[in-house]
Coordinates of C-alpha atoms in Angstrom, one line a residue:
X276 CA -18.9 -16.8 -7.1
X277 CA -20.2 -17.3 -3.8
X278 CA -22.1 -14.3 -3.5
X279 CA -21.3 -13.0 -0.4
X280 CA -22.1 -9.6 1.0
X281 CA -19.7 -7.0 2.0
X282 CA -21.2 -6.6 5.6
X283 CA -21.5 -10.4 5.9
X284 CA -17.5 -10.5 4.8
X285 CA -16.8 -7.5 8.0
X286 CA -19.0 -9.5 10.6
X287 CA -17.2 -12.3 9.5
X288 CA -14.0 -10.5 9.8
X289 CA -14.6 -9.0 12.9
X290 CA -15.4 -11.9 14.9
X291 CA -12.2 -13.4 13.1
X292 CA -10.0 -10.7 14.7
X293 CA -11.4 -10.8 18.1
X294 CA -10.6 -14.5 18.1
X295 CA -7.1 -13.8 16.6
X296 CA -6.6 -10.9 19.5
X297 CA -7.5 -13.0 22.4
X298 CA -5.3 -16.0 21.1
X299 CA -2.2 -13.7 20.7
X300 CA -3.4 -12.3 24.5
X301 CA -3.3 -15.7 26.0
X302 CA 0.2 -16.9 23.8
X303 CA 2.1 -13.7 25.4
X304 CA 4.5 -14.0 27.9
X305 CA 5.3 -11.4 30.3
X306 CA 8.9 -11.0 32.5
X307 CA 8.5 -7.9 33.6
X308 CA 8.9 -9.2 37.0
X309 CA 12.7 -10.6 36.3
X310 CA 14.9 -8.0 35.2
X311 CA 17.3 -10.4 33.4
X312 CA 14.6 -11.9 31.8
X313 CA 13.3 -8.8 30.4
X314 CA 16.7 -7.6 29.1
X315 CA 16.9 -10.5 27.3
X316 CA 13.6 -10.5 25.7
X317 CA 14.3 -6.8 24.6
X318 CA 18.1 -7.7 23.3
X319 CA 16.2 -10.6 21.4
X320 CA 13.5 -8.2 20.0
X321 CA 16.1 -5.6 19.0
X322 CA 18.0 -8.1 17.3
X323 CA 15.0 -9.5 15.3
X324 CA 13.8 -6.2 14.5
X325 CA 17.7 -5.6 12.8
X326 CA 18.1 -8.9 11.2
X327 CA 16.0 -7.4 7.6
X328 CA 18.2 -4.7 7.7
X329 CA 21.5 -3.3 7.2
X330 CA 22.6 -3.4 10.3
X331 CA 22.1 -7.1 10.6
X332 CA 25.6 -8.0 10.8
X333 CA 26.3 -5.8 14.1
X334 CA 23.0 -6.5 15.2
X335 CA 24.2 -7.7 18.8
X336 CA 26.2 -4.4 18.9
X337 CA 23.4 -2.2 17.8
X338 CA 21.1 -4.3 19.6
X339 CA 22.9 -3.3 22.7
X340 CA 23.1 0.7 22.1
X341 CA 19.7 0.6 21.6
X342 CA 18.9 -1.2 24.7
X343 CA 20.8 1.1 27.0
X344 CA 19.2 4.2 25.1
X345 CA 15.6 2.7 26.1
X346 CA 16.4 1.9 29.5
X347 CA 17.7 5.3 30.6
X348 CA 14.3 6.4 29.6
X349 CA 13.1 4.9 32.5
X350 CA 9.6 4.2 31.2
X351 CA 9.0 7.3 29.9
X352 CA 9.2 6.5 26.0
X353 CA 10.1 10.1 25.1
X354 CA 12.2 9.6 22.3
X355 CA 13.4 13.1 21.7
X356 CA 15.3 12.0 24.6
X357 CA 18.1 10.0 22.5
X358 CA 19.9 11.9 20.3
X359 CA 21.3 10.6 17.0
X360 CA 24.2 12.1 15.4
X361 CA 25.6 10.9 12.1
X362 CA 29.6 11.2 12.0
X363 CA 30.9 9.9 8.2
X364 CA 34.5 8.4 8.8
X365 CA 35.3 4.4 10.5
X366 CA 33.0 1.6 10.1
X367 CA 29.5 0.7 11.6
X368 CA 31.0 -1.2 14.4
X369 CA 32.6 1.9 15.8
X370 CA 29.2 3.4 16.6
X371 CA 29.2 4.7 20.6
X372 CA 26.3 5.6 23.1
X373 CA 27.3 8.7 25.0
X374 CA 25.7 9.5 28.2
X375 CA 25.0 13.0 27.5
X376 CA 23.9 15.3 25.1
X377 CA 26.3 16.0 21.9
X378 CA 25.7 19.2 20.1
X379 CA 27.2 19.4 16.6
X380 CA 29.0 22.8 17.2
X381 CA 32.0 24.6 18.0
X382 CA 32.6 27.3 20.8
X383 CA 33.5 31.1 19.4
X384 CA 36.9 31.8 19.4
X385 CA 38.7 32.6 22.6
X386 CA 36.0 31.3 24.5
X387 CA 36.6 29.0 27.6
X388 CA 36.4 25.1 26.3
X389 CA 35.3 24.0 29.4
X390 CA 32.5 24.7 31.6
X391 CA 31.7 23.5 34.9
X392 CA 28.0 24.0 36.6
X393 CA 27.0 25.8 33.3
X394 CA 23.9 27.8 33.7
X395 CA 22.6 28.0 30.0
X396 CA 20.5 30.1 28.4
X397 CA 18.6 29.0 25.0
X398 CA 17.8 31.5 22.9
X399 CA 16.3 32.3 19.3
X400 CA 17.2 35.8 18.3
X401 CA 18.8 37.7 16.0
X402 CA 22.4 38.7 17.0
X403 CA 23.5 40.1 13.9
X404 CA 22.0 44.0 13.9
X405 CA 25.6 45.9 14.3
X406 CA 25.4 46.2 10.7
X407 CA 22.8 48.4 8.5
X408 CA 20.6 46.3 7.3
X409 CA 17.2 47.8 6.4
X410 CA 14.9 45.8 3.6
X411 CA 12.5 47.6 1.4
X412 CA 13.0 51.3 2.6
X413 CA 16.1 53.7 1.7
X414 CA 17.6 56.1 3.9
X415 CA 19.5 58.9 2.4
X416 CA 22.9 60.9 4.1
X417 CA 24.4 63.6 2.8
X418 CA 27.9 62.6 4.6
X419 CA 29.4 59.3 5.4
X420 CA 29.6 60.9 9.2
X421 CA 25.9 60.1 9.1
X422 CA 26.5 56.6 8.0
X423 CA 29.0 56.0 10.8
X424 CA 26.2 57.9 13.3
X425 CA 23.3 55.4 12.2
X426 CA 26.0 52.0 12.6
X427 CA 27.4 53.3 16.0
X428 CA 23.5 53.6 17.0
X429 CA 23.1 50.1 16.1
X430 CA 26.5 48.6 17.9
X431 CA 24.7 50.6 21.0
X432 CA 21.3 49.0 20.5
X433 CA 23.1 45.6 20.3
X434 CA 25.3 46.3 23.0
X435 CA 22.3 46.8 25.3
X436 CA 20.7 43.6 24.0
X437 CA 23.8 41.8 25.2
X438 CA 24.2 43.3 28.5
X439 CA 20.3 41.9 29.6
X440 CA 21.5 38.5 28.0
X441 CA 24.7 38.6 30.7
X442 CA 22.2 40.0 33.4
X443 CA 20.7 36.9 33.7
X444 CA 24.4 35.2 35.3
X445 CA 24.9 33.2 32.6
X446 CA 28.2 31.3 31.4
X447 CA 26.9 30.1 28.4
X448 CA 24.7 31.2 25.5
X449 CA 23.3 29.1 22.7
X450 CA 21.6 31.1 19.9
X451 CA 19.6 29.5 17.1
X452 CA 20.6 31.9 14.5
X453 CA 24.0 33.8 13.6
X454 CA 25.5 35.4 16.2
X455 CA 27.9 38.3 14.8
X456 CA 31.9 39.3 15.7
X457 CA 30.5 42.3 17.9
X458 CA 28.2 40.8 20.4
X459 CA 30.2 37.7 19.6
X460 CA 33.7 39.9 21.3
X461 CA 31.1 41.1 24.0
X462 CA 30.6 37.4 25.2
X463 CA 34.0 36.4 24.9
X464 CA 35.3 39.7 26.9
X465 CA 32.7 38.6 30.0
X466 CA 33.8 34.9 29.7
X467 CA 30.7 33.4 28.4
X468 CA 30.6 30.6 26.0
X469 CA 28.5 31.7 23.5
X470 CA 27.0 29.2 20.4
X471 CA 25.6 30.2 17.2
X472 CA 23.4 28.9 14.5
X473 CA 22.3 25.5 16.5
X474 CA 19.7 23.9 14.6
X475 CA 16.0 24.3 15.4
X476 CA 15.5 20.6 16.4
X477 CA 19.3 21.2 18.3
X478 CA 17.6 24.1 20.4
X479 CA 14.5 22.0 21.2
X480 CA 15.9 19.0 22.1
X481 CA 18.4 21.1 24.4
X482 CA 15.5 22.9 26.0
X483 CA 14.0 19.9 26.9
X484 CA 17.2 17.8 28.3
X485 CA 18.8 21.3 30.4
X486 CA 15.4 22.1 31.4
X487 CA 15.7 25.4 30.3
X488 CA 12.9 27.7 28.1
X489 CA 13.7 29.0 24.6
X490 CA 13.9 32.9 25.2
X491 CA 13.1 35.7 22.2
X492 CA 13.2 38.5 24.6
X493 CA 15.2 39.5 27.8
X494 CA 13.4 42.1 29.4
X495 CA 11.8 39.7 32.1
X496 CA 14.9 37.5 33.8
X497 CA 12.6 36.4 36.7
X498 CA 10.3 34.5 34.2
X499 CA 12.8 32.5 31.9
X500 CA 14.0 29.2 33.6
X501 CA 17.6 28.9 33.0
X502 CA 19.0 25.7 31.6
X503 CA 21.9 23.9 33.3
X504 CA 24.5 20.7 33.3
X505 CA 27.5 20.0 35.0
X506 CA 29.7 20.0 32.6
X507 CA 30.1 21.8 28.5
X508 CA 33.1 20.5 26.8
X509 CA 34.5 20.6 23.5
X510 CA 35.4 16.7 22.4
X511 CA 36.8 14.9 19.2
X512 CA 35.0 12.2 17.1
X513 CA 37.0 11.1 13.9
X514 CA 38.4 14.6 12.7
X515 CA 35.1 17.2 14.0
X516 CA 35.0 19.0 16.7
X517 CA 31.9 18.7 19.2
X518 CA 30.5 20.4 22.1
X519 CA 28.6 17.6 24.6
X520 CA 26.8 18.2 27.7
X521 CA 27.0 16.1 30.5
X522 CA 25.2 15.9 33.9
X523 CA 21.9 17.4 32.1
X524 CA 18.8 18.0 34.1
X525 CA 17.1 15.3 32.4
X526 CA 19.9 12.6 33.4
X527 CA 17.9 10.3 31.0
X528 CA 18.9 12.1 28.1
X529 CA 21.7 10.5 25.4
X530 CA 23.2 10.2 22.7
X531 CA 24.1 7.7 19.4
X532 CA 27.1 8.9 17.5
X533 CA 26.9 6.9 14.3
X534 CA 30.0 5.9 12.3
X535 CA 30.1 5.1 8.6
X536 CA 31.7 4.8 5.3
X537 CA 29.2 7.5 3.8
X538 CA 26.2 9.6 4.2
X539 CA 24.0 6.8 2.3
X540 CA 25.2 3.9 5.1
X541 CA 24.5 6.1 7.9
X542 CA 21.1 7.3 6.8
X543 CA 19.8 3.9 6.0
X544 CA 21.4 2.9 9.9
X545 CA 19.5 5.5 11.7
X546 CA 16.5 4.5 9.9
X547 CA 17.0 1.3 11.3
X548 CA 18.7 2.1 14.7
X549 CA 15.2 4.6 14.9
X550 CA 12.7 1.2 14.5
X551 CA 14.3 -0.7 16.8
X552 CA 13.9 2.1 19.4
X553 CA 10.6 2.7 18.6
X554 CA 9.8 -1.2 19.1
X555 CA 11.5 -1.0 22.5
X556 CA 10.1 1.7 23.8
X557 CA 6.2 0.2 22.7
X558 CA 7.8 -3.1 24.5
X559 CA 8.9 -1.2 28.0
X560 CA 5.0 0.6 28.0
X561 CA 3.5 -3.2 28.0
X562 CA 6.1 -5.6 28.5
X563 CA 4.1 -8.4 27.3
X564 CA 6.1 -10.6 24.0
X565 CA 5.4 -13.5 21.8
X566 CA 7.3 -15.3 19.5
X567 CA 7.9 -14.5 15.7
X568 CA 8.8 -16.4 12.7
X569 CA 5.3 -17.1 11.6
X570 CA 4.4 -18.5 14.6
X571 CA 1.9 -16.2 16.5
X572 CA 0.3 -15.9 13.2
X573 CA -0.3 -19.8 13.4
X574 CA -1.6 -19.6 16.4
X575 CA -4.1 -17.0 15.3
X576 CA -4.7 -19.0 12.2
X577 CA -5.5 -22.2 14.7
X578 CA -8.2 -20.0 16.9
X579 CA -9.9 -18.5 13.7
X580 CA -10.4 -21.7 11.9
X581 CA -11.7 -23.0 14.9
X582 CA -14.1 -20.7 15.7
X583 CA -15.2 -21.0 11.9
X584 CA -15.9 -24.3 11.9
X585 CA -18.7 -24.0 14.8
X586 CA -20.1 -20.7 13.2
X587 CA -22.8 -21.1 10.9
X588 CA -24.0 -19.5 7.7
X589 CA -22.1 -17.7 5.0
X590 CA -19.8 -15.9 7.8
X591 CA -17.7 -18.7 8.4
X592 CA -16.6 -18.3 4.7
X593 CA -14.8 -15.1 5.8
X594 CA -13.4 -16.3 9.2
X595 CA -11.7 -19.3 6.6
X596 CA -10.4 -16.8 4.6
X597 CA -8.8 -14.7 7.4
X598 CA -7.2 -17.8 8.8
X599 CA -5.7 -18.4 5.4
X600 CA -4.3 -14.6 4.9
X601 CA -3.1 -15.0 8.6
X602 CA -1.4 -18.5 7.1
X603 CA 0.0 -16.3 4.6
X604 CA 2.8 -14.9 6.6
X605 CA 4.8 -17.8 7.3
X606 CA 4.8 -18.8 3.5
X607 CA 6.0 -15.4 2.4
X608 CA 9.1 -15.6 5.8
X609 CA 9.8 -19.2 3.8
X610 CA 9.7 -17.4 -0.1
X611 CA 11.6 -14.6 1.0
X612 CA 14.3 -17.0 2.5
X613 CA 14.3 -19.1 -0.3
X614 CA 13.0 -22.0 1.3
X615 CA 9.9 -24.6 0.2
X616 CA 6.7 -22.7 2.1
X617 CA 4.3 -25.3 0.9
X618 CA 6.4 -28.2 3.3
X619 CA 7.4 -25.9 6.0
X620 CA 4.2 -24.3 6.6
X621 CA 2.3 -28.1 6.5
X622 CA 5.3 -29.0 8.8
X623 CA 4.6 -25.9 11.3
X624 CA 0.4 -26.4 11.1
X625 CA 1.2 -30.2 12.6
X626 CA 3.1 -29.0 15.2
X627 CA 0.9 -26.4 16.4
X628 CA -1.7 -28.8 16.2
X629 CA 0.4 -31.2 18.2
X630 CA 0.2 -28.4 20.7
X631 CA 3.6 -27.2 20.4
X632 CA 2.8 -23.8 20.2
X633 CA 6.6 -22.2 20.0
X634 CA 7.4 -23.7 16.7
X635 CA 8.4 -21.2 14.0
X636 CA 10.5 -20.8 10.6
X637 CA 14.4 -21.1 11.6
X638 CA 15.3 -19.3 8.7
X639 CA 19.1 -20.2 9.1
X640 CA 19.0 -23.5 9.2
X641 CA 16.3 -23.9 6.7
X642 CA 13.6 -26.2 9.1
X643 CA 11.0 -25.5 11.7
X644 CA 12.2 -24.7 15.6
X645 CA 11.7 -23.6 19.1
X646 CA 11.8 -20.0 18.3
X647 CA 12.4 -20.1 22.2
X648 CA 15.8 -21.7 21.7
X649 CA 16.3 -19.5 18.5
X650 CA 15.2 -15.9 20.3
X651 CA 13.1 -14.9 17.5
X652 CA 10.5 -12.7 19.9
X653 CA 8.1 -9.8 19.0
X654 CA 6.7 -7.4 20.7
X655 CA 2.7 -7.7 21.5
X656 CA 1.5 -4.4 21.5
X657 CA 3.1 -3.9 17.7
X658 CA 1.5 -7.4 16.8
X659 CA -1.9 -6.5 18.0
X660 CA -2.0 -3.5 16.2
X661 CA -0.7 -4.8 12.8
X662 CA -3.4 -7.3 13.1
X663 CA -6.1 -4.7 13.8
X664 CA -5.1 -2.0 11.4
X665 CA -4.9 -5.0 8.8
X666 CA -8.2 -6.6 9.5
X667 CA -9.3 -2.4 9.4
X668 CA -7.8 -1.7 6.3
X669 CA -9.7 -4.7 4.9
X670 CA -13.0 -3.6 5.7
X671 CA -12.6 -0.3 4.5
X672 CA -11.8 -1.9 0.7
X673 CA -14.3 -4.4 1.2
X674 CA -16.7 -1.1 1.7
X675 CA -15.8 0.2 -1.9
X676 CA -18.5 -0.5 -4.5
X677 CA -17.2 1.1 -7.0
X678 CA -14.0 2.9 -8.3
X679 CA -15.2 5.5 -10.5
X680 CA -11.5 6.6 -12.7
X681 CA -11.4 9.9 -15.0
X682 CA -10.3 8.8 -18.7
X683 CA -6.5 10.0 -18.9
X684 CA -5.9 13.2 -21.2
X685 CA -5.5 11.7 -24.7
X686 CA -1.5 12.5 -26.2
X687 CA -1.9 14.5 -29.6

């Protein structure tokens, strides 16, 4: 109706989210400097990240594990560093962070339990050729001696194949595919620990916390750098049996053992568990935080309309509108809580204008507050990108002219 034209709508925009970016820049507070300050801030963050989800009633307990696991990165935001392993049996609450890394296996049997100073070799190979096994082609024997000639040929080919693996010293063995009985009888005969069939994301991850390289071949030992912990040991959770490794190279390396009452619980908790982490790792990289429940959205709101009203021409229109989709998110915190938007946003827009730039929705008690007091904080760096990606996504459907749609196939 007011005839506005898409690029005037982006300019508009785009000067709308500039404004909005350096009015969330100068809200955030950084504590980087006071290391109880900044475990609070990211307890509080992990907690508000939880509260929409189902772990919201052990948030504090979650909120901790997750806390812990971040830290031990020490800044280095590597996620494939924390481990979580899903364990059915107990309730949520029963959930542990184990300093180590948990690998969901079991030793062969008659293999040591227990392995101090393990050097560990990672491998993905087949260990399964004492048997014949030959696809696509067909080998004919006129005697079953010639049978028994071809499969003690193989036992000797794998035999070799195990005796370079156990030239390299080691005192445990971790394969990513099967590893058979005869090999299997080699390993256990020199006292090495061998492990079959770990996972492919297992054998990564345990690459990267031993410090070891994933081997195919054994021909070169001087060029494959051995993995190594202090300690392999096999350990209980609920009724399974576990191997964990503890003292890895990377001694930032852990773990989350989930507990649950089914597979369905868990998943949805290490969805969860997974976006808090994420959100505390963003928050060690730049410390910086602001406060949530609608109110650095206000605050944005505030430094749009302002600029709008001393811009002139038809791009102010857009700068009004931003404001008002920015005012947006408070109402919906208030409809989603079942509370009256319409007099707790007004309420929160007098404040702010008062200059009392912490006040947010209190969800639980149903008013505005000091979401100081309250602890509802965000992280910056996800704030500022939601707000650009938004404003982004925005211009790009503002760009569309048309939508040109095929007629659907007409049902005889």
């Amino acid at each position: 109706a007011q005839h506005v034209h898409p690029m005037t709508i982006i300019q508009g925009f785009r000067e709308a989210c500039e404004a909005a970016k350096k009015a969330l820049e100068d809200s955030a507070a950084d504590n980087a400097s006071d290391a109880e300050k900044f475990q609070e801030d990211l307890m509080n963050i992990a907690k508000t990240t939880l509260s929409s989800k189902i772990l919201t009633h052990d948030k504090e307990h979650f909120a901790k594990l997750a806390v812990k696991a971040v830290m031990r990165l020490k800044g280095s935001g590597n996620l494939e560093m924390i481990q979580i392993i899903q364990k059915p049996g107990g309730s949520l609450k029963d959930s542990f962070l184990d300093e180590g890394f948990i690998l969901d296996k079991r030793f062969g049997v008659g293999q040591p339990k227990r392995i101090e100073n393990a050097k560990i070799l990672v491998a993905n190979t087949p260990m399964d050729t004492d048997k014949i096994k030959i696809y696509g082609a067909r080998v004919r024997v006129d005697s079953m001696t010639k049978v028994a000639e071809i499969e003690q040929a193989e036992r000797e080919k794998m035999k070799r194949k195990c005796e370079k693996i156990l030239s390299y010293g080691i005192n445990c063995f971790i394969n990513r595919q099967l590893i058979y009985n005869y090999p299997e009888q080699i390993f256990t005969d020199a006292g090495v620990a061998a492990i079959e069939h770990a996972d492919f994301e297992g054998i990564e991850r345990l690459a990267l916390v031993t410090g070891g390289d994933i081997c195919s071949t054994f021909d070169n030992p001087g060029d494959v750098q051995l993995g190594s912990c202090d300690l392999i040991e096999e350990i209980m959770i609920g009724e399974d049996r576990l191997i964990r490794f503890s003292g890895v190279a990377k001694g930032e390396a852990c773990t989350i053992v989930l507990r649950g009452a089914s597979k369905h619980i868990l998943g949805e908790a290490e969805r969860s568990l997974h976006d808090a982490l994420c959100v505390l790792t963003s928050t060690v990289k730049d410390s910086r935080v602001i406060y949530g429940g609608g109110c650095s959205e206000m605050i944005m709101s505030k430094a749009v309309e302002e600029l709008a009203a001393k811009t002139p021409g038809k791009r102010s229109l857009a700068m009004e509108c931003f404001a008002k989709a920015l005012r947006a998110i408070p109402s919906i915190i208030c409809d989603n809580g079942g509370l009256d938007s319409s007099e707790l946003v007004s309420q929160m827009r007098a404040c702010h204008a008062k200059g009392d730039s912490k006040t947010g929705i209190n969800i639980l008690t149903g008013e505005v507050g000091d979401m100081q007091k309250c602890g509802v904080v965000e992280c910056f760096r996800v704030k500022q990108q939601v707000l650009l990606s938004a404003t982004e996504a925005a211009e790009m459907i503002i760009r569309v002219d048309d939508i040109i749609k095929c007629t659907p196939r007409q049902r005889e």
